[in-house]
Short mmCIF file of C-alpha atoms and ligand atoms in Angstrom, two decimals:
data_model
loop_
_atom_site.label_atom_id
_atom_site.label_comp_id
_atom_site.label_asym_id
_atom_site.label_seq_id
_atom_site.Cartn_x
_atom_site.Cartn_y
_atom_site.Cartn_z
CA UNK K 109 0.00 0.00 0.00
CA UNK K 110 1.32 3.53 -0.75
CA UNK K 111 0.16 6.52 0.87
CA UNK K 112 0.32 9.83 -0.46
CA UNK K 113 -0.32 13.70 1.14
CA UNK K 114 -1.98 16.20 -0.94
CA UNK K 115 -0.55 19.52 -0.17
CA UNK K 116 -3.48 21.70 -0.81
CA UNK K 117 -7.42 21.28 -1.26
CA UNK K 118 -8.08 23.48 -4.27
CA UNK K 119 -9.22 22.87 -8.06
CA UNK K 120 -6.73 20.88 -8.33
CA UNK K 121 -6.09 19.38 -4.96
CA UNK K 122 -9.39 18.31 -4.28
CA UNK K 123 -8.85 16.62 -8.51
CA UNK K 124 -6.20 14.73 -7.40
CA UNK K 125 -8.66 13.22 -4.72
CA UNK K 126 -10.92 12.32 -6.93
CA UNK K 127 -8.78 10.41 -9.22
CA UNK K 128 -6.58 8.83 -7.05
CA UNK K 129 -9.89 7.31 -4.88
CA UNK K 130 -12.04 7.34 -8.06
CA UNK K 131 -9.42 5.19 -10.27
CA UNK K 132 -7.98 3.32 -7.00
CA UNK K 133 -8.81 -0.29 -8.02
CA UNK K 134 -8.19 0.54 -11.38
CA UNK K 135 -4.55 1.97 -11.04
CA UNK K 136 -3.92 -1.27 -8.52
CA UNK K 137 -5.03 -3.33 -11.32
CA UNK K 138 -2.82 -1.84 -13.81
CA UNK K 139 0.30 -1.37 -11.28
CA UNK K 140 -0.37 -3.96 -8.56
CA UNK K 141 -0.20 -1.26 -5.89
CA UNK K 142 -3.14 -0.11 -3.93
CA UNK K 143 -2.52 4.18 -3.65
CA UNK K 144 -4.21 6.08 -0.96
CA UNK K 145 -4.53 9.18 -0.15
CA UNK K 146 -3.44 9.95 3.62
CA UNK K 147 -3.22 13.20 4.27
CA UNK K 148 -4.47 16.31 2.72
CA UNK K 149 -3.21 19.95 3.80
CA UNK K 150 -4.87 22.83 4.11
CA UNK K 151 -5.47 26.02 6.21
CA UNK K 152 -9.07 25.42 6.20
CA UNK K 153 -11.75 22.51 7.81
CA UNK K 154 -14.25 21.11 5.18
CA UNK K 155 -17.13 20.29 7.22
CA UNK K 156 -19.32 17.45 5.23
CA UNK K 157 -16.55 16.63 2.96
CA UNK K 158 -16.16 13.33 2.15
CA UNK K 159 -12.43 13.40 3.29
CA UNK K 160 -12.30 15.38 6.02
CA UNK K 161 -11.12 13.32 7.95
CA UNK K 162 -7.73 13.45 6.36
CA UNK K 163 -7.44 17.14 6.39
CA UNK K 164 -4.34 17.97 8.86
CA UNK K 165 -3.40 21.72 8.92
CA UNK K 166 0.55 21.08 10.65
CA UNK K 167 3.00 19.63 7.39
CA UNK K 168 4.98 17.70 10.18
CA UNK K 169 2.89 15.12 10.14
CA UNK K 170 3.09 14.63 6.90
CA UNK K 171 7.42 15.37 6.81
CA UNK K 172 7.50 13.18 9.52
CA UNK K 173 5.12 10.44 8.75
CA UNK K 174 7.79 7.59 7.21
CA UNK K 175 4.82 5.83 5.80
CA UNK K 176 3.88 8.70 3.40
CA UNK K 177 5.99 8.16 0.28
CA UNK K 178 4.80 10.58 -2.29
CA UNK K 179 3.41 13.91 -1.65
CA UNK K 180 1.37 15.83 -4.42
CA UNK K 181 2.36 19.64 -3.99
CA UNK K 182 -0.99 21.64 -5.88
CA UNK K 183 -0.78 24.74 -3.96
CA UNK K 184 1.08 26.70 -6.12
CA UNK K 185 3.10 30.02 -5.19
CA UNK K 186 6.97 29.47 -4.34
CA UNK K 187 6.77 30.59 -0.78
CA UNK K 188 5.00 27.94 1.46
CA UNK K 189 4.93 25.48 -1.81
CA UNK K 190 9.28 25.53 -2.04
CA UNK K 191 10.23 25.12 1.58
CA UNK K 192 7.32 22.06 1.60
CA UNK K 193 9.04 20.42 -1.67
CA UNK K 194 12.55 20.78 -0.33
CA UNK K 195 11.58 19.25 3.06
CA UNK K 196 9.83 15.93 1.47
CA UNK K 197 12.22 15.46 -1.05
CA UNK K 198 15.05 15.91 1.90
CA UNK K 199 13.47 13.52 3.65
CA UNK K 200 13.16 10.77 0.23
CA UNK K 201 9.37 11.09 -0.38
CA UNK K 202 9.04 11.90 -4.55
CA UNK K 203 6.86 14.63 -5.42
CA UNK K 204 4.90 15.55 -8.00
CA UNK K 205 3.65 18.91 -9.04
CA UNK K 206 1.36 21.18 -11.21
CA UNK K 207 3.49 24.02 -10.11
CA UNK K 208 4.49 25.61 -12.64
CA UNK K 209 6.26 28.90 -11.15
CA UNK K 210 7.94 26.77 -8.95
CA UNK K 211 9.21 24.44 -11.48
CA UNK K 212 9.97 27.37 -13.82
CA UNK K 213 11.95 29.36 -10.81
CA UNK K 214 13.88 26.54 -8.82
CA UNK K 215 13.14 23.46 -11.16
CA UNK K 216 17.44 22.43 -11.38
CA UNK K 217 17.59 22.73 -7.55
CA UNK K 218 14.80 20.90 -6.56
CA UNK K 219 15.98 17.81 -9.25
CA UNK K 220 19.02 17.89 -8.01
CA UNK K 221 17.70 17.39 -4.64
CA UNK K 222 15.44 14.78 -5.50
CA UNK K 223 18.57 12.65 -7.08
CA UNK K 224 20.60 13.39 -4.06
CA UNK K 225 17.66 11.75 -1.83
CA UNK K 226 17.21 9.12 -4.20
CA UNK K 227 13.61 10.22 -4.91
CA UNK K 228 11.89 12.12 -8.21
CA UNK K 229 10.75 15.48 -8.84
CA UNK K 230 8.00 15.31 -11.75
CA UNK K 231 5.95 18.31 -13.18
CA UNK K 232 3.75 16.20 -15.89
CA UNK K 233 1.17 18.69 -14.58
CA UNK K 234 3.09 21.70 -14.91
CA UNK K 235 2.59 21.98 -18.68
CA UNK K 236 -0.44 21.69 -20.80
CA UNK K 237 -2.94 20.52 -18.09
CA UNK K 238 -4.05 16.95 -18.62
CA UNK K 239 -1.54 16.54 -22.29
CA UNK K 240 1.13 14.46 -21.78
CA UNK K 241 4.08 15.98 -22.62
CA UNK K 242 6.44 16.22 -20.33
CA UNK K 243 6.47 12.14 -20.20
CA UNK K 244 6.90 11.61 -24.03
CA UNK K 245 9.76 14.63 -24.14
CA UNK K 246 11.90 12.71 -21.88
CA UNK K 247 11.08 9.11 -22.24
CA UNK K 248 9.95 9.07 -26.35
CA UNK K 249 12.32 11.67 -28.13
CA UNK K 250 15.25 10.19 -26.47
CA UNK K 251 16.99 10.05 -29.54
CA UNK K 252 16.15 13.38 -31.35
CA UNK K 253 17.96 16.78 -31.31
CA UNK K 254 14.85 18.99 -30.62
CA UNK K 255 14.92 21.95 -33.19
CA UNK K 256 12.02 23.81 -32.12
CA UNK K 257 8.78 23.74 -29.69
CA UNK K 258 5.43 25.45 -30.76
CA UNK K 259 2.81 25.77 -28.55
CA UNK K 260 -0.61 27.00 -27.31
CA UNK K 261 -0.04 26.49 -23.72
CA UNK K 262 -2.61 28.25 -22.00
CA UNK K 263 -6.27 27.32 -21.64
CA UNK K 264 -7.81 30.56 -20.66
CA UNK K 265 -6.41 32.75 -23.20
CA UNK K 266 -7.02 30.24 -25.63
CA UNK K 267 -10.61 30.04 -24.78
CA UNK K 268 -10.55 33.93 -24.82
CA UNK K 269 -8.88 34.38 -28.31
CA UNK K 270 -11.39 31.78 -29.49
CA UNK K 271 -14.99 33.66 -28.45
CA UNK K 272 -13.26 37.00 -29.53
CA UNK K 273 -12.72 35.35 -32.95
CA UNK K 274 -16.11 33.56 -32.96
CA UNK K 275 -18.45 35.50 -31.34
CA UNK K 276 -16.70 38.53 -31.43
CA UNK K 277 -16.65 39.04 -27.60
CA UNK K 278 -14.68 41.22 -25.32
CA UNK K 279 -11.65 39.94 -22.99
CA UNK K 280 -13.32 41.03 -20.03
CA UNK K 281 -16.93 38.70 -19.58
CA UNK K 282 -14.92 35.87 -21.57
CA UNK K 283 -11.83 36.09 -18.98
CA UNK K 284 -14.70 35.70 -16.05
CA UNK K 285 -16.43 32.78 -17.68
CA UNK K 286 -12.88 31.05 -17.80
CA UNK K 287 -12.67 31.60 -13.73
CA UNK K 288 -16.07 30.19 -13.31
CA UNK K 289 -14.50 26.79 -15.15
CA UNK K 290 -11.38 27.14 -12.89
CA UNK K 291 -9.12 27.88 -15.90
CA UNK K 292 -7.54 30.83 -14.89
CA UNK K 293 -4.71 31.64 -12.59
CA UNK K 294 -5.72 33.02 -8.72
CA UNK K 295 -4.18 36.57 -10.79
CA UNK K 296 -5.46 36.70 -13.62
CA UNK K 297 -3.25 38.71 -15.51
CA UNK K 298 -0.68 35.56 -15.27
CA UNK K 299 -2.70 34.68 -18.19
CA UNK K 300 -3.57 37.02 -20.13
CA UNK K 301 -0.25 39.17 -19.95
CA UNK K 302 1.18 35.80 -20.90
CA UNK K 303 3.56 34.96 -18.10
CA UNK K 304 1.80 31.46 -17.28
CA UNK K 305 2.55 30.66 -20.66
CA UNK K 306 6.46 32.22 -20.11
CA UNK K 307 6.88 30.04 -17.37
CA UNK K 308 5.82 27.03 -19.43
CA UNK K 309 7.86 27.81 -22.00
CA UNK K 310 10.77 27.89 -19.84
CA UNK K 311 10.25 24.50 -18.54
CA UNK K 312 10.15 22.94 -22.22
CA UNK K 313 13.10 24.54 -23.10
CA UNK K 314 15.64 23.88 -20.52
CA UNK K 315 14.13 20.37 -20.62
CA UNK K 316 15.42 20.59 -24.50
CA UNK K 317 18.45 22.33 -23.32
CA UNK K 318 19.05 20.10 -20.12
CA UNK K 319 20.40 23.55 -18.68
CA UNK K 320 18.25 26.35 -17.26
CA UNK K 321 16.15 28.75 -19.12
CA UNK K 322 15.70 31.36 -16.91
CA UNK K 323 11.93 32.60 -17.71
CA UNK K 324 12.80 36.16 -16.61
CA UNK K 325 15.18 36.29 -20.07
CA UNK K 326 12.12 35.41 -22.10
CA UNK K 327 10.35 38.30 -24.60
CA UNK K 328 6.74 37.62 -23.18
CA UNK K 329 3.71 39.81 -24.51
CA UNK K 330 0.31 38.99 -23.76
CA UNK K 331 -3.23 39.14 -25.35
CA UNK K 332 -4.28 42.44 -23.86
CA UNK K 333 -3.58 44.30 -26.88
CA UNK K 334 -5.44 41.98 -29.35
CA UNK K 335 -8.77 43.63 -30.79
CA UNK K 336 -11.76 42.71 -33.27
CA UNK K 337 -9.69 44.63 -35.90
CA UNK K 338 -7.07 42.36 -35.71
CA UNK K 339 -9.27 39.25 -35.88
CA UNK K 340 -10.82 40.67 -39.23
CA UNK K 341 -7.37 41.16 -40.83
CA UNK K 342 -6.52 37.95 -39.68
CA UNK K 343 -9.21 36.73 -41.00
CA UNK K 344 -8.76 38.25 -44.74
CA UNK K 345 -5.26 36.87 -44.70
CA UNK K 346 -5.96 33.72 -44.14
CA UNK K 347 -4.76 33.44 -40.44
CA UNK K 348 -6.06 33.28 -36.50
CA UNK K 349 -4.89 34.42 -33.28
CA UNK K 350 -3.41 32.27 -31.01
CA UNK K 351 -0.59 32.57 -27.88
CA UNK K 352 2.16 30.88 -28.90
CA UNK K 353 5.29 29.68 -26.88
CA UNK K 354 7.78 29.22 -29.30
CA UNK K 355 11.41 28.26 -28.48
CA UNK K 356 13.96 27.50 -31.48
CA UNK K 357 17.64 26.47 -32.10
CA UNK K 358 18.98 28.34 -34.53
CA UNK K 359 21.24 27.86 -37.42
CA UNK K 360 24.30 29.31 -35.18
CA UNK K 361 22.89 26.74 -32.35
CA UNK K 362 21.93 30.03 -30.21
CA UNK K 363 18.31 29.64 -28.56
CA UNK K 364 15.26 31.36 -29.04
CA UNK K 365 12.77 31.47 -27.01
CA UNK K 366 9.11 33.86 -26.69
CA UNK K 367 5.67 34.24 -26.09
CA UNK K 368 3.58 36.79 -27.89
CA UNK K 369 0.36 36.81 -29.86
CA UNK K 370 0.80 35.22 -33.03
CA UNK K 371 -1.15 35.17 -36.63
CA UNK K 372 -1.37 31.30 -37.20
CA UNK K 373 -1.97 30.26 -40.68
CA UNK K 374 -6.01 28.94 -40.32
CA UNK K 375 -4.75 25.18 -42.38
CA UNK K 376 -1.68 24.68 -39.49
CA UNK K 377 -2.77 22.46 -37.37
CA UNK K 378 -1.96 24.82 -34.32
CA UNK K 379 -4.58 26.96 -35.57
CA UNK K 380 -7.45 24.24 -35.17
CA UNK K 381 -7.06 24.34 -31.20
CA UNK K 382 -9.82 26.27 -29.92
CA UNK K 383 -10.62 26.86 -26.20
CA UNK K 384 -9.38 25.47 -23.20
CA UNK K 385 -7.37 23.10 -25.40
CA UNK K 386 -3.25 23.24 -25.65
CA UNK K 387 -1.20 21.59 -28.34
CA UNK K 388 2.63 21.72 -27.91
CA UNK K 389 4.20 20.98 -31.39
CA UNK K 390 7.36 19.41 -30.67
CA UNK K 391 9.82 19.17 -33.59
CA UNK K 392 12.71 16.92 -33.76
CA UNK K 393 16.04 16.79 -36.48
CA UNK K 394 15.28 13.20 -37.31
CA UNK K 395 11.34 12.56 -36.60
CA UNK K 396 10.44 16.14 -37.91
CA UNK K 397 6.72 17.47 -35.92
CA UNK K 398 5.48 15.80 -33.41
CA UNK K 399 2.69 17.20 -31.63
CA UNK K 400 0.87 16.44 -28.39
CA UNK K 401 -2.65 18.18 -27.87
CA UNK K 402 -5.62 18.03 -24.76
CA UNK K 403 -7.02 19.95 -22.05
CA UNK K 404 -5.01 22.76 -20.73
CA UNK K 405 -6.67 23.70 -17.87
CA UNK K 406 -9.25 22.64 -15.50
CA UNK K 407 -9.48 20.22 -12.26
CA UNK K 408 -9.84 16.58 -13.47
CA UNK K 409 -7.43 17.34 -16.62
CA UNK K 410 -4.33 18.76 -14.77
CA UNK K 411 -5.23 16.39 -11.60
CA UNK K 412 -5.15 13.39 -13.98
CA UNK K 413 -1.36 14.48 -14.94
CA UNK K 414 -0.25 15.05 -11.30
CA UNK K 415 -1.58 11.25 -10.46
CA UNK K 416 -0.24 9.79 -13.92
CA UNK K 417 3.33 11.31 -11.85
CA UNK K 418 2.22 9.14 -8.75
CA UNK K 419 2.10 6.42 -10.52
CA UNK K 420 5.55 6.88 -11.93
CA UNK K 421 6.89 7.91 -8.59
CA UNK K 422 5.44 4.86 -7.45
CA UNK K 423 6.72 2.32 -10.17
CA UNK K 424 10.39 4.68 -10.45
CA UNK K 425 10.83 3.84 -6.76
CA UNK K 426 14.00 4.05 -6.19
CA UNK K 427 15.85 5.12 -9.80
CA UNK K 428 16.15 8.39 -10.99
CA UNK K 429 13.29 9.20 -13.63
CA UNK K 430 14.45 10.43 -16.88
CA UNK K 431 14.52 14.67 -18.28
CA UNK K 432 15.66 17.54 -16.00
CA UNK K 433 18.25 19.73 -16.06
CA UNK K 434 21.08 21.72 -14.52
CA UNK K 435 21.72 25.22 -12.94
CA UNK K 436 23.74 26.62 -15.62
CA UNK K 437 21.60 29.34 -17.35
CA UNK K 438 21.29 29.18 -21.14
CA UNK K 439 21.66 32.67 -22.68
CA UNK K 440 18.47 33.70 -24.52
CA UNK K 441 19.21 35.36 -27.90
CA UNK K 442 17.28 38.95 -27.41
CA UNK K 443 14.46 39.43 -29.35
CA UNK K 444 15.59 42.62 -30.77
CA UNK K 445 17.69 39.91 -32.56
CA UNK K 446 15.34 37.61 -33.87
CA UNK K 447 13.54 37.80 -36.97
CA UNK K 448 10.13 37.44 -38.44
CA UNK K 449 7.32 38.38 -40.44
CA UNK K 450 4.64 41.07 -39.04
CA UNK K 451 1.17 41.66 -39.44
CA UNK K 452 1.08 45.41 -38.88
CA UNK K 453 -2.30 47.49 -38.64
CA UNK K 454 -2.07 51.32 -39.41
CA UNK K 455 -4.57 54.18 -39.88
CA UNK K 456 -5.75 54.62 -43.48
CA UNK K 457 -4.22 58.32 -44.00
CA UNK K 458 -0.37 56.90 -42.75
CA UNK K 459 -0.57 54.19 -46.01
CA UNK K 460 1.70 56.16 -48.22
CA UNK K 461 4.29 57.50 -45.54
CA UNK K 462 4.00 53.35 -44.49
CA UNK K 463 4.79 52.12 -47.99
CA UNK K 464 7.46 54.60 -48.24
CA UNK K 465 9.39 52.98 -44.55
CA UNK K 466 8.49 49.49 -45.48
CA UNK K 467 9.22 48.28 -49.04
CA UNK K 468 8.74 44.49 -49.24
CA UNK K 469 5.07 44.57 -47.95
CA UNK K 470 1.43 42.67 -48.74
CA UNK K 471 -1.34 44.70 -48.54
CA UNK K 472 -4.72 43.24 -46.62
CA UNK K 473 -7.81 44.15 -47.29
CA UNK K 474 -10.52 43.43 -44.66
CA UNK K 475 -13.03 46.01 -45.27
CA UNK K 476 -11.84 47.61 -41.06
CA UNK K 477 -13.04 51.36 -41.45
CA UNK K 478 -10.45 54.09 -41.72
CA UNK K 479 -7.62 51.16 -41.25
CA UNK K 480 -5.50 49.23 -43.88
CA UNK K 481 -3.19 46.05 -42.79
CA UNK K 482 0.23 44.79 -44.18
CA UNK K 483 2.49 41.89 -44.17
CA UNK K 484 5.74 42.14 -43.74
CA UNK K 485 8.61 39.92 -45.65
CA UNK K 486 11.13 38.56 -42.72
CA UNK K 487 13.42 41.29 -40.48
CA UNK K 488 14.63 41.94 -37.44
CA UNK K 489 12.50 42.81 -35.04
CA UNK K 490 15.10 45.54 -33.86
CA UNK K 491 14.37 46.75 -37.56
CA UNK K 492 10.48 46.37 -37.18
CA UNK K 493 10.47 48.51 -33.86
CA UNK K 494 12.84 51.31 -35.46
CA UNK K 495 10.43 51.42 -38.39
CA UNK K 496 7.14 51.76 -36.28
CA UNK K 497 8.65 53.95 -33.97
CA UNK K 498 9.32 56.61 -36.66
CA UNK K 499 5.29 56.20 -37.87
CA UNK K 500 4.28 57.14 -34.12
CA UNK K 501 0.45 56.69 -33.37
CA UNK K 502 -0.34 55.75 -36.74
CA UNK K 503 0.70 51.92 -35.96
CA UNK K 504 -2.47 50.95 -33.97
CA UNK K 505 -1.70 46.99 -33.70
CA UNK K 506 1.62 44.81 -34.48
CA UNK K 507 1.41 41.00 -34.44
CA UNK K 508 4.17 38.34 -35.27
CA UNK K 509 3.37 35.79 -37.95
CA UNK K 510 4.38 32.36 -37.15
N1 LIG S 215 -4.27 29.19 -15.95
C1 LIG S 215 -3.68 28.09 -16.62
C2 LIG S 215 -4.25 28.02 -18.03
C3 LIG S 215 -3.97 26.82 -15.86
O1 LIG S 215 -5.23 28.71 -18.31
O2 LIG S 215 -3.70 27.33 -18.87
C4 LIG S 215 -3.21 25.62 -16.32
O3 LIG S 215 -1.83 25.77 -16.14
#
């Protein structure tokens, strides 16, 4: 029998419940080991619950409790959340996550840690809700050099960018529908401003890299900006919206690595994930694309992924599971550096004084009042800011082609 502690009775705390007492016999079937939960953490009683009787509010007993073996840490934050990993893994109990900050922010340390206690640190959960992707990264492309990562990896802006586009709503009412579902982060603007998605990002790339990408070094724009204008020239051009994470090895072997709004060609398949869904495109120098695609958000999806990682704790027990990485920091190539293709939206009487800063242009016509849109061929982005800079308020709306 294997007992496990739930640190934290939440969305996805009180998910991880479910599935662990929901699936029991079924995981036991599958693994031969009965898993129970023993303990679950929390600040607060839960009068009527149907586990409240394992609600403890002191972590010793859990720390100290040698028959707990894997704790599930859902609480999120890097206060409370970090000293709690660092003690369990310190004293050999694995533990598995949905943390994302946490795994973004002190991911090499707490791996390390986990190896030096003979125990694993896993963060299925961490990335792309319910997909698995951290799991077929490390144990499936084992023998690719990984060229470049694509993804839509957050739910809530994804379900956003898809009712603006089909229903032509407004961020605001769409963003509190997605915290009724228990999408979004407790702040908010970790979504939309695109930082959830940053810290994501991060993971998958130092997991490429098997050094750290520090997520702080990471060009990270959000949706805030994105109107019904753009949608319509988006739409005449034969392209969506989406939120794209996109990390790439260049030709010098240099990395690069963003997040920002992106127009998505409508026949890739990136541009067929609509709401709370993710898909992580994962592209490798011998396999070519790859790509992995699910729920991003939401309790039973992301608690699924942190009890898949019991169940590997559980059958890993013992050995060191594969993927991680190091402390060494990767250096980002700035994104002043990179270059790319622009959608760029301008007011109607700045066309000529446009056409005569920008030469190697396509003109879009969507029929947007007293507005005309362009494409750009590829530049710098360094050269794209220097040119909108010197139109001033005429630019009303810039977005990076993928
Ligand atoms: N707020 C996150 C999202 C939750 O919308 O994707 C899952 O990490």
């Amino acid at each position: 029998m294997v007992n496990v502690a739930v640190l934290g009775y939440g969305t996805v705390g009180s998910g991880v419940v479910e599935v662990l007492e929901g699936n029991n016999e079924l995981i036991a079937g599958r693994i031969g080991e009965d898993i129970h939960v023993k303990y679950i953490l929390d600040l607060r009683d839960f009068p009527g619950d149907p586990f409240e009787d394992k609600i403890v509010h002191d972590v010793n007993v859990i720390m100290e409790d040698p028959e707990v073996s894997v704790v599930c840490e859902v609480m999120g934050g890097v206060g409370a959340a970090f000293e709690f990993t660092k003690r369990a893994l310190g004293a050999g109990k694995s533990v598995c996550t949905s943390n994302k900050e946490l795994v973004a922010k002190h991911g090499a340390e707490l791996l390390a840690l986990a190896k030096a206690n003979g125990c694993n640190y896993l963060f299925e959960a961490s990335v792309g809700g319910g997909i698995p992707v951290i799991r077929p990264f490390v144990r499936s492309l084992t023998a690719e050099k990984i060229v470049r990562i694509a993804g839509i990896l957050n739910g809530t802006t994804n379900y956003i960018l898809t009712k603006m586009d089909r229903e032509g709503a407004d961020l605001e009412p769409v963003l509190k529908k997605a915290q009724e579902k228990g999408y979004a982060e407790r702040n908010p603007e970790a979504d939309v401003e695109g930082h959830d998605a940053c810290r994501k990002i991060a993971i998958l790339s130092s997991l490429m890299t098997g050094h750290r990408v520090d997520s702080e070094s990471i060009s990270t724009k959000g949706i805030t900006q994105i109107t019904s204008e753009d949608f319509a020239f988006a739409r005449a051009a034969g392209y969506t919206i989406r939120l794209l994470g996109v990390t790439k090895l260049l030709e010098d072997e240099r990395l690069s690595v963003m997040v920002a709004p992106f127009f998505v060609p409508v026949d890739h398949p990136l541009a067929s994930v609509i709401d709370v869904f993710n898909a992580i495109m994962i592209t490798g120098n011998m396999v070519g694309d790859t790509m992995y695609y699910g729920r991003g958000a939401g309790k039973l999806p992301t608690a699924s992924a942190v009890v898949s990682d019991v169940v590997d704790a559980v059958m890993s027990e013992g050995k060191s599971v594969p993927g991680g990485w190091d402390e060494e920091t990767v250096e980002v190539v700035p994104v002043e550096e990179t270059k790319s293709r622009f959608f760029v939206r301008v007011s109607a009487d700045s066309v000529d004084a446009f056409r005569q800063v920008f030469e190697d242009v396509e003109e879009v016509d969507a029929s947007v009042e007293g507005q005309v849109g362009f494409v750009t061929g590829k530049i710098l982005t360094k050269d794209l800011e220097e040119k909108t800079a010197a139109l001033g308020n005429s630019v009303l709306g810039v977005i990076r082609v993928f």
